[in-house]
Tab-separated table of C-alpha atoms in Angstrom:
chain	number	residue	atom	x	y	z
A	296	UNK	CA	7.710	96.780	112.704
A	297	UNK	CA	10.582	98.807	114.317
A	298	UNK	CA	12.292	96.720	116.731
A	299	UNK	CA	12.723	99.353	119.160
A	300	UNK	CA	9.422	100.442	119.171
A	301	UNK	CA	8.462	100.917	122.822
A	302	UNK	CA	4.868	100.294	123.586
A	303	UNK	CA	3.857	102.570	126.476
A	304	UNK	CA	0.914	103.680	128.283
A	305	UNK	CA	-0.127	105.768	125.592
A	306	UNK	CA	-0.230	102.988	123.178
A	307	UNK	CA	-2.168	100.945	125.124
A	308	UNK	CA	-5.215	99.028	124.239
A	309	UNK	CA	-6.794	99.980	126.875
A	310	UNK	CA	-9.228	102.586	126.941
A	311	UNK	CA	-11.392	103.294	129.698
A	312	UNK	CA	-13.010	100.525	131.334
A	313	UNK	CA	-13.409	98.522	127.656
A	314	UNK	CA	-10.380	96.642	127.852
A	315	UNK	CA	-11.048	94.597	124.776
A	316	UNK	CA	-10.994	97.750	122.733
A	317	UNK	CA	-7.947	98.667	120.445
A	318	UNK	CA	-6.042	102.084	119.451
A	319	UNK	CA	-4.966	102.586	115.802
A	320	UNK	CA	-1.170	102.589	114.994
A	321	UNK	CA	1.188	100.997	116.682
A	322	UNK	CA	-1.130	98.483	118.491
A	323	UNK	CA	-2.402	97.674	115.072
A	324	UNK	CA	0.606	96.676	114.018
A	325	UNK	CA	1.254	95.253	117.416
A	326	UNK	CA	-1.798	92.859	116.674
A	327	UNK	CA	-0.732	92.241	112.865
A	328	UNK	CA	2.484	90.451	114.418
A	329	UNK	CA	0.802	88.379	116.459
A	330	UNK	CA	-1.439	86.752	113.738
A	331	UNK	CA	1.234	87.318	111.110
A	332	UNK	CA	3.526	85.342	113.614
A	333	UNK	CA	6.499	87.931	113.352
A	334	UNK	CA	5.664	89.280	117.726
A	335	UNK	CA	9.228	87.651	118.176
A	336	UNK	CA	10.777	90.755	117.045
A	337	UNK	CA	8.677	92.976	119.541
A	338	UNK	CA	10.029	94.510	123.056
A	339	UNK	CA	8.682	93.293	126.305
A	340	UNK	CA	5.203	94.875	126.108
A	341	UNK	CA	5.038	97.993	128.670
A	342	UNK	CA	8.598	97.958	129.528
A	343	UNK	CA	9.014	101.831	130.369
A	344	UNK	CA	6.584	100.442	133.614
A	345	UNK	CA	9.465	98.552	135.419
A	346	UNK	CA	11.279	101.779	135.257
A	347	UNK	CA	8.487	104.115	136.569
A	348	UNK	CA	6.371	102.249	138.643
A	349	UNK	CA	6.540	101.138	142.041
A	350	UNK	CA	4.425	97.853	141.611
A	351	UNK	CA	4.608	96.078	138.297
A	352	UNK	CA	2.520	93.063	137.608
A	353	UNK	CA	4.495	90.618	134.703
A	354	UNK	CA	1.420	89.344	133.005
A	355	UNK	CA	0.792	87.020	129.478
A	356	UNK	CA	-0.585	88.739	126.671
A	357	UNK	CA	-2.441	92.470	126.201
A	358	UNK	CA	-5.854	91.519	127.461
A	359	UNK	CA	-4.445	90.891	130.936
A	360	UNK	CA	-2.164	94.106	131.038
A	361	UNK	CA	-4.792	96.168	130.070
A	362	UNK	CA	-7.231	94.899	132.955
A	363	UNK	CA	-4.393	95.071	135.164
A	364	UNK	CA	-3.807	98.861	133.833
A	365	UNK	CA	-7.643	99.289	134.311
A	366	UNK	CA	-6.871	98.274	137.956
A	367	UNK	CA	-4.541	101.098	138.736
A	368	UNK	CA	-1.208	98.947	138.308
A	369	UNK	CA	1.602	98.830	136.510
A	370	UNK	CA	2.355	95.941	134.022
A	371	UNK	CA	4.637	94.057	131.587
A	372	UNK	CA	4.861	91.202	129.714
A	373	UNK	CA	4.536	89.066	126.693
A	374	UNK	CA	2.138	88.226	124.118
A	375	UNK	CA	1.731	84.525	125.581
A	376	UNK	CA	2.852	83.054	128.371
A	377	UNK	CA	5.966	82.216	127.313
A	378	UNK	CA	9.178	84.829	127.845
A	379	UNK	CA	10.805	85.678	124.957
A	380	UNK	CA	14.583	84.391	126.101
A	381	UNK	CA	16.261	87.241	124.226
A	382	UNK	CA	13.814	89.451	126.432
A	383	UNK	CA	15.158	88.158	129.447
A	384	UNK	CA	18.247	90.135	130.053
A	385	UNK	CA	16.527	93.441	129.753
A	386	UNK	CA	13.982	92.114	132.420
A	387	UNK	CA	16.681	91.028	134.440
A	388	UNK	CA	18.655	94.295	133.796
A	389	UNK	CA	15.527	96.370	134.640
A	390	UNK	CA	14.601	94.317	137.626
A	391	UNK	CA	18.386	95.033	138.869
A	392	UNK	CA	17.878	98.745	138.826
A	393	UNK	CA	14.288	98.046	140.826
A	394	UNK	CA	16.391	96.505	143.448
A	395	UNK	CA	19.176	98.856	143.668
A	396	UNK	CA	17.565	102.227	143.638
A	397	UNK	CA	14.156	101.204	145.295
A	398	UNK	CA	14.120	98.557	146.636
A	399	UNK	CA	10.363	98.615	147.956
A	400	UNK	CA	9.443	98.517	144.790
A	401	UNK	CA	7.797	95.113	143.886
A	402	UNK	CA	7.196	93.214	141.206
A	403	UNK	CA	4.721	90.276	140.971
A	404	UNK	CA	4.451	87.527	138.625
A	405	UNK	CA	0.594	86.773	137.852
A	406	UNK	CA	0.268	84.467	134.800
A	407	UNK	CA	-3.274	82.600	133.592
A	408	UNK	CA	-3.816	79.433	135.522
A	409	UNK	CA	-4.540	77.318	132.038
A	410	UNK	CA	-6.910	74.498	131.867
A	411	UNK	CA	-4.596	71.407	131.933
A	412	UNK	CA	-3.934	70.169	128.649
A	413	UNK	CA	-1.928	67.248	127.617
A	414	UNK	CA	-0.527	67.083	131.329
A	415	UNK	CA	0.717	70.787	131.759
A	416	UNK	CA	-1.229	74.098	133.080
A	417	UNK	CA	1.071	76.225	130.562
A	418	UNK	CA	0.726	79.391	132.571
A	419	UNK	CA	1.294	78.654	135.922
A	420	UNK	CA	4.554	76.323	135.003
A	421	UNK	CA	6.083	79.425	132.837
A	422	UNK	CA	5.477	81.476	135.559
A	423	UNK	CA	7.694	78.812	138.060
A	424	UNK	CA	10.128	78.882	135.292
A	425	UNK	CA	10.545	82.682	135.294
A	426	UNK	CA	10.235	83.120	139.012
A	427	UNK	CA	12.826	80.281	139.773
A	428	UNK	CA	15.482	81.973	136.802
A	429	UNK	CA	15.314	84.973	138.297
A	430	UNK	CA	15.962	83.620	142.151
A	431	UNK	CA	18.862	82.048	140.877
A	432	UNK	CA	20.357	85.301	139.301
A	433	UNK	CA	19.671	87.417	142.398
A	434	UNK	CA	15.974	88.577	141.675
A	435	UNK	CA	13.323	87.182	144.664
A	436	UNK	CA	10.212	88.053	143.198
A	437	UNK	CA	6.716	87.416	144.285
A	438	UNK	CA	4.518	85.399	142.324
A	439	UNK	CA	0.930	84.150	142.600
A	440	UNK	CA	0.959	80.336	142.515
A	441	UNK	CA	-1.953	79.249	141.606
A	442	UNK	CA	-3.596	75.660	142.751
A	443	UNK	CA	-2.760	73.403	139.778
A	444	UNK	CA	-6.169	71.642	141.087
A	445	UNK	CA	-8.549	74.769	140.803
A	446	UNK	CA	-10.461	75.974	137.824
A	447	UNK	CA	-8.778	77.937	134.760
A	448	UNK	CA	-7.998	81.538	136.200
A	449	UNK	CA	-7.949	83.859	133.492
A	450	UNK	CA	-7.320	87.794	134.718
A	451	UNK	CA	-8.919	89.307	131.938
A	452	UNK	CA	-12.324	86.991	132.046
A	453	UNK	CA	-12.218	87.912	136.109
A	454	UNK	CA	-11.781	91.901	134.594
A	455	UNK	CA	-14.406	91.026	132.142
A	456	UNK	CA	-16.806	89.519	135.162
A	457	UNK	CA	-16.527	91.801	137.913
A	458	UNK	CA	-14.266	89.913	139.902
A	459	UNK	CA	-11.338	93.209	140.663
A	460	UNK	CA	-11.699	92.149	144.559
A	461	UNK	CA	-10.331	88.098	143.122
A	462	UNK	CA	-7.806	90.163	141.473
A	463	UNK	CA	-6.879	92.656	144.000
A	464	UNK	CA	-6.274	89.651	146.269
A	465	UNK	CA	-4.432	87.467	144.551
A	466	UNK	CA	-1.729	89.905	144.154
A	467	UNK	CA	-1.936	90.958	147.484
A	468	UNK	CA	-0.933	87.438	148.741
A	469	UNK	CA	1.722	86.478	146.298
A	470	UNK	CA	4.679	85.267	148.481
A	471	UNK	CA	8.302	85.604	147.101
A	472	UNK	CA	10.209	82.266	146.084
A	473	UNK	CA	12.039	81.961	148.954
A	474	UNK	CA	9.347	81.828	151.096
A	475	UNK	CA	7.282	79.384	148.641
A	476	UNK	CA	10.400	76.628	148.439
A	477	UNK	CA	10.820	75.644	152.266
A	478	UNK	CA	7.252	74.860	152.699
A	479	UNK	CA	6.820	73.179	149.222
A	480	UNK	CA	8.901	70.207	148.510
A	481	UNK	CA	6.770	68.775	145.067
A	482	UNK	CA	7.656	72.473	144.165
A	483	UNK	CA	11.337	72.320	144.719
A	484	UNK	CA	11.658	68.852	142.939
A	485	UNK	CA	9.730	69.686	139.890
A	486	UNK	CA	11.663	73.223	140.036
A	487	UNK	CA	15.305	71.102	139.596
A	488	UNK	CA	14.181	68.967	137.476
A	489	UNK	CA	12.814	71.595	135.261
A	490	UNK	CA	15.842	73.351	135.309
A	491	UNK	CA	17.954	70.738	134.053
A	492	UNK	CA	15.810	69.240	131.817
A	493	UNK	CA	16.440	73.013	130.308
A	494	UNK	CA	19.995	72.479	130.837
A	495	UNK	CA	20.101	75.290	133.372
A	496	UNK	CA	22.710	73.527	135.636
A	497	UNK	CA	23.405	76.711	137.891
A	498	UNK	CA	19.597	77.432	138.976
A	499	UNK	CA	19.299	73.745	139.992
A	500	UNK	CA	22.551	73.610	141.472
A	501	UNK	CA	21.318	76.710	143.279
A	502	UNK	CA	17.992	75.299	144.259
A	503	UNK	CA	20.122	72.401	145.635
């Protein structure tokens, strides 16, 4: 797969209201590389949207973007949860241009709220991870924290159910980091020691 293939709205698996429907092309081979295991040399899924559109939603894999697309906003992302690290700069880059040139743009971090599993909720820690990266380099996102205590959240399955208004609302009342830190001291903690235990020294000397 061509590594600068760009995959747009128009190659979107989304189609209509069927979200779990596919295009041919390109998000054929989109799909091969995830079961083939060769996504790593993909770009960050929708990433013409954090040039174009006012709100962009960074969500984990296509079945979220598309119900998020379905919902009238703009998305990007990965295949998982997890950020591809050599995708970070252009994220960053992009997200510096957002600020700069509109700044009332926003752009909201809603990952899956996993079921636990062997001590971690993988979605909602990547998603402290990213948010908490990009503080430290300049970026003050929002992000939708979910309760580590309540049920799996899963965007698509809530697209899938009927649940837009659950949607709509959660993104509505993301708060950005630095309003999240101040009033959350088990977040702060686990945020530093996250960091270093990534050997980011500058974020948790920042958080500090």
């Amino acid at each position: 797969m061509d590594d600068k293939t760009v995959y747009t709205r128009s190659s979107s698996p989304y189609i209509g209201e069927a979200s779990r429907n596919w295009c041919c092309g390109a998000d054929k081979d989109f799909r091969k590389a995830c079961l083939t295991k060769t996504a790593l040399t993909h770009p960050i899924w929708h990433v013409d949207d954090l040039y174009t559109n006012p709100t962009v939603i960074w969500a984990e894999g296509m079945f979220d973007c598309a119900s998020l697309v379905a919902l009238g906003y703009g998305t990007a992302g990965e295949i998982t949860c997890n950020l591809i690290e050599r995708h970070y700069q252009p994220l960053l880059t992009a997200l510096r241009w957002r600020a700069k040139y509109h700044p009332t743009w926003e752009f909201v971090i809603c990952l899956d709220n996993d079921e636990e599993k062997h001590g971690r909720r993988a979605g909602n820690e990547e998603a402290e991870k990213l948010a908490v990266r990009l503080w430290a380099d300049g970026i003050n996102c929002k992000w939708v924290k979910h309760d580590v205590q309540s049920k799996k959240v899963d965007i698509n399955q809530l697209h899938m159910d009927g649940r837009e208004a659950d949607i709509h609302q959660m993104i509505m009342t993301a708060k950005k980091l630095d309003e999240l830190l101040p009033a959350d001291e088990e977040l702060l903690k686990n945020s530093v020691v996250s960091t270093l235990n990534h050997g980011d020294y500058r974020t948790a000397e920042a958080l500090l």
